Each structure stands twice: as structure tokens, then as C-alpha cells.
Amino acid sequence: MPRRRIGFWYRFAAVICKPPLVVLLKRDWRGMENIPAEGGFITVVNHNSHVDPFAYAHFQYNTGRVPRFLAKSGLFKKGFVGAAMRGTGQIPVYRESTDALSAFRAAIDAVERGECVAFYPEGTLTRDPAGWPMTGKTGAARVALRTKCPVIPVAQWGCNELLPPYAKKPHLFPRKTSRVLAGPPVDLSRFYDKEMTADVLKEATEVIMAAITRHLEEIRGEKAPATPYDPKRERIEQRRRTRAQAEGKQPEGQGK
């Protein structure tokens, strides 16, 4: 299937965004050869800074295969922003849908048209204290198993040094390096003939997140924790600690 032309709006966005990125960030980009030259595919990317979507988009724009990001459907209705979102071919996600798969129908359609759809499987900036990928949500796995398209894991590091997660002011000096590594497709073939149950989606998502994490280990030159940070588990633990403190007790396992 032929690739879609980049188009006016994406080129216009590149003209605006690329100069400050070039000024603020040095580049260490690897793995561009793993971005498919033709056909639909998914990229799955870790998220550790509000700047990293721009740096990742810059990386992939230079491959000739621009990413189509998922975004809240309401953004597509707002004036200039909405026009830019529609013009650059971004993917609206209808969160009000009660059917988890139909919420990603537009993403499935885009892949089947030969587009690249970019997922941030964590769903938000990582809350891992050391910046490692958290547990992932199942949206990327749903689309991947439905379309059986290539899933390219992308790890990135460095934008978080320019603008750390949840920080309000950037650290401009010394100049930081945007490190991006795209790996070969994740092998999800063992899931293709299985019913798309919650357990299957969870396992496929774990395979995807493990691939991203391996590439981030390569970029950082260190090992990730054996167990990914799980925001849901952390909330449960926080409630347990708060309840124990309110009852005047120490959390289990402490004070011994």
C-alpha cells in the first residue's frame, strides 16, 4: 500500500517546531531502518517529558513516515488547533464510547489505510521515580491484534533532562541530547489466533512494554527494575499506608 503524502499541515507544523528543537537538543537517533517504508504500522513510545512527543515526531518525520497521534476528540473541534489536528491527520479518540475497541476504530482505520499510528501505551507521563516505563494500557495491543500490523517499539531519553516530568521550567544548559532508538517489530504472532480476552491483551501489552524497556536500557546503559511501576498498585499501597497512619499503626513489615 502506498504511503500517504505528508501534506501541507504536517510540513507547516515541521517549519514551526523543528528550529527550536534543533537549537535546544542535540540528536542521537538510531533505528530509522526499522520504520517500515510502506504499509500501516504502529509505533509504541515511552513518555517522560512534555517535550518528547515533539522530539519523537521530529525523528519520525525525518524517516518520511509521519506519525498520527491519538488525541481527545474534543480537540478536533477547537478553531485553529482543531484545523491543525485534522489537517495533520491526527486520530480522534472518543472516550465516551462504552466499547473499548470502537474507541480505537479510527486508529484501526488509519492503520488499514497504510498510516503510522503512534501510541503512548503508558497513557500519561511516567511516574516511575527513575523515569522507566510504567505498566501499559491495552489500546496499542487491541489495534495490533485486530490489524496484525507491525508494532515498532521506540525508546527515548533526554527530553526529560530538558524538561523533567511535571516540571514548569526547562533546564536549558548545558544543551541536552535527544536519544531515540526504534527497534525491530515486536513479535505478537502467538496472540493472533487467540480470543481477545483481558488476559490476552494484558500479556500482549506486557510484551510490548518489555520491548520498549529493553531499548531504553540500551540507550541509558543500565538495567530497569525487574517489576515495572504500576500506578494502580501504587494508589492501593498509598491508601493502605494512609489508612494505617490514620489508625495509628505502622504499615505491615515496618518497625520490625
C-alpha positions in Angstrom: 0.0 0.0 0.0 1.5 3.4 -0.9 2.4 5.8 1.9 0.2 8.8 2.4 1.8 12.2 1.4 3.0 14.3 4.3 0.8 17.2 3.3 0.7 20.9 3.9 -0.3 20.9 7.6 2.4 18.5 8.7 5.0 20.4 6.7 3.7 23.7 8.3 4.0 22.1 11.8 7.5 21.0 11.0 8.5 24.5 9.9 7.3 25.8 13.2 8.6 23.1 15.5 11.9 21.9 14.1 14.0 25.1 14.5 13.6 25.3 18.3 14.1 21.5 18.6 17.4 21.8 16.7 18.5 24.7 18.9 17.6 23.1 22.2 18.5 19.5 21.6 21.4 17.6 20.1 20.4 14.3 18.4 21.4 10.7 18.8 19.0 8.9 16.6 19.2 5.2 15.8 17.0 2.5 14.2 15.4 4.5 11.4 15.8 1.5 9.2 13.2 -0.3 11.4 10.5 2.1 10.4 8.5 0.4 7.6 8.8 2.1 4.2 5.3 1.1 3.2 2.0 0.0 4.7 0.3 0.6 8.0 2.0 0.1 11.3 2.0 1.1 15.0 4.8 2.8 17.0 4.8 2.4 20.8 6.7 5.0 22.6 7.7 5.7 26.2 6.8 9.1 27.7 8.9 11.0 30.2 8.6 14.7 29.2 6.0 17.1 27.7 8.7 17.8 25.1 9.3 14.2 23.9 6.3 14.0 21.6 7.8 16.8 19.5 11.3 15.2 19.6 9.9 11.8 18.6 7.7 13.4 15.8 10.9 15.1 14.6 12.7 11.7 14.5 10.0 10.0 12.6 9.2 12.9 10.3 12.8 12.6 9.0 12.1 8.9 8.1 9.4 10.1 5.7 6.7 8.2 7.6 4.9 10.7 9.8 3.2 9.6 13.0 -0.6 10.1 13.6 -1.1 10.6 17.3 -4.2 9.7 19.3 -5.8 12.7 20.9 -9.1 13.6 22.7 -11.9 14.0 20.1 -12.8 17.4 21.6 -9.5 19.0 20.4 -10.6 18.5 16.8 -13.5 21.0 17.3 -11.4 24.0 18.6 -10.6 26.6 16.0 -7.0 26.7 14.7 -6.0 23.8 16.9 -8.8 21.7 15.5 -7.9 22.6 11.9 -4.3 21.6 12.6 -5.3 18.4 14.2 -7.5 17.4 11.3 -5.0 18.7 8.7 -2.1 16.7 10.1 -4.2 13.6 10.2 -4.2 13.0 14.0 -6.5 10.3 15.3 -9.6 11.3 17.5 -10.3 9.0 20.4 -13.9 9.0 21.5 -13.6 8.4 25.3 -17.3 8.4 25.8 -17.6 5.1 23.9 -18.7 2.2 26.0 -17.0 -0.3 23.6 -13.2 -0.3 24.3 -12.4 -1.5 20.7 -14.7 1.0 19.0 -13.0 3.8 20.9 -10.0 2.9 18.7 -11.9 2.4 15.5 -10.3 5.5 13.9 -6.8 4.1 14.7 -7.7 0.8 13.2 -9.0 2.5 10.0 -5.8 4.6 9.8 -3.5 1.5 10.0 -5.6 -0.2 7.4 -5.2 2.8 5.1 -1.4 2.4 5.4 -0.8 5.0 8.1 1.6 5.0 11.1 -0.4 5.4 14.4 1.7 6.4 17.4 0.7 5.1 20.8 2.0 6.1 24.3 1.0 2.9 26.0 1.5 4.3 29.5 -1.3 6.8 28.8 0.5 9.6 30.6 3.9 10.8 31.7 5.8 8.1 33.6 5.5 8.3 37.4 8.4 5.9 37.9 10.9 7.8 40.1 13.8 6.9 37.8 11.9 7.6 34.6 11.5 4.0 33.4 8.3 2.9 31.5 5.3 2.0 33.7 2.8 -0.7 33.1 0.9 -0.1 29.8 -2.7 0.2 28.8 -4.1 -2.2 26.3 -5.1 0.2 23.4 -2.0 -0.5 21.3 -2.4 -4.2 21.8 -6.0 -4.1 20.8 -5.2 -2.3 17.5 -2.2 -4.5 16.8 -4.1 -7.8 17.3 -7.0 -6.6 15.3 -4.9 -5.4 12.3 -1.9 -7.8 12.7 0.3 -4.8 11.6 4.0 -4.3 12.6 4.5 -2.9 16.1 7.7 -0.8 16.3 9.0 -0.1 19.8 10.6 3.3 20.3 12.5 4.3 23.3 13.6 7.9 24.0 15.6 9.7 26.6 17.0 13.2 27.1 13.9 15.4 26.7 13.2 14.6 30.4 16.6 16.3 31.2 15.5 19.4 29.3 12.0 19.4 30.9 11.5 16.8 33.6 8.1 15.2 34.1 5.6 17.7 35.7 8.3 20.5 35.8 7.3 24.0 34.8 10.7 25.4 33.8 13.2 23.8 31.3 16.8 23.2 32.1 18.4 24.8 29.0 22.1 24.5 29.9 24.1 22.6 29.2 22.4 21.6 25.9 20.7 18.2 26.2 20.7 15.3 23.8 17.6 13.7 22.4 18.3 10.0 22.2 15.8 7.9 20.2 16.0 4.3 19.3 13.5 2.4 17.1 13.7 -1.3 17.4 12.6 -4.2 15.1 8.9 -5.2 15.2 7.6 -6.8 18.4 6.6 -10.4 17.7 2.9 -10.7 18.7 2.1 -13.6 16.3 1.4 -16.0 19.2 -1.6 -13.9 20.1 -3.2 -13.7 16.7 -5.4 -16.8 16.9 -6.5 -16.3 20.4 -9.7 -14.7 21.6 -9.1 -11.1 22.6 -9.7 -11.5 26.3 -8.5 -9.2 29.0 -5.7 -11.7 29.9 -4.5 -11.9 26.3 -4.5 -8.1 25.9 -2.6 -7.8 29.2 0.0 -10.3 28.2 0.5 -8.7 24.7 0.8 -5.3 26.4 3.5 -6.7 28.7 5.4 -7.9 25.7 5.2 -4.5 24.1 6.3 -2.7 27.2 9.2 -5.1 27.7 10.5 -4.3 24.2 10.3 -0.6 24.8 12.1 -1.0 28.2 14.9 -3.2 26.6 15.6 -0.4 24.1 15.6 2.2 26.8 18.1 0.1 28.8 20.3 0.2 25.8 20.1 4.0 25.5 20.7 4.5 29.2 23.3 1.8 29.7 21.6 0.5 32.8 19.0 -2.1 33.9 15.4 -1.3 34.5 13.7 -2.5 37.7 12.5 -6.1 37.4 8.9 -5.1 38.1 7.5 -2.0 36.2 6.0 0.8 38.2 2.2 0.2 38.4 0.2 3.4 39.2 -2.8 1.3 40.2 -0.8 -0.8 42.6 0.9 2.4 44.0 -2.5 4.0 44.6 -3.6 0.9 46.5 -0.4 1.0 48.6 -0.8 4.7 49.2 -4.4 4.2 50.5 -3.2 1.3 52.7 -0.4 3.5 54.2 -2.8 6.4 54.7 -5.3 4.2 56.4 -2.6 2.6 58.6 -1.4 6.0 59.7 -4.9 7.2 60.4 -5.4 4.2 62.7 -2.1 4.9 64.4 -0.5 1.7 63.1 2.7 1.2 61.1 2.4 -0.4 57.6 3.0 -4.2 57.7 6.6 -5.1 57.5 7.9 -1.9 59.1 9.1 -1.3 62.6 10.3 -4.9 63.0 
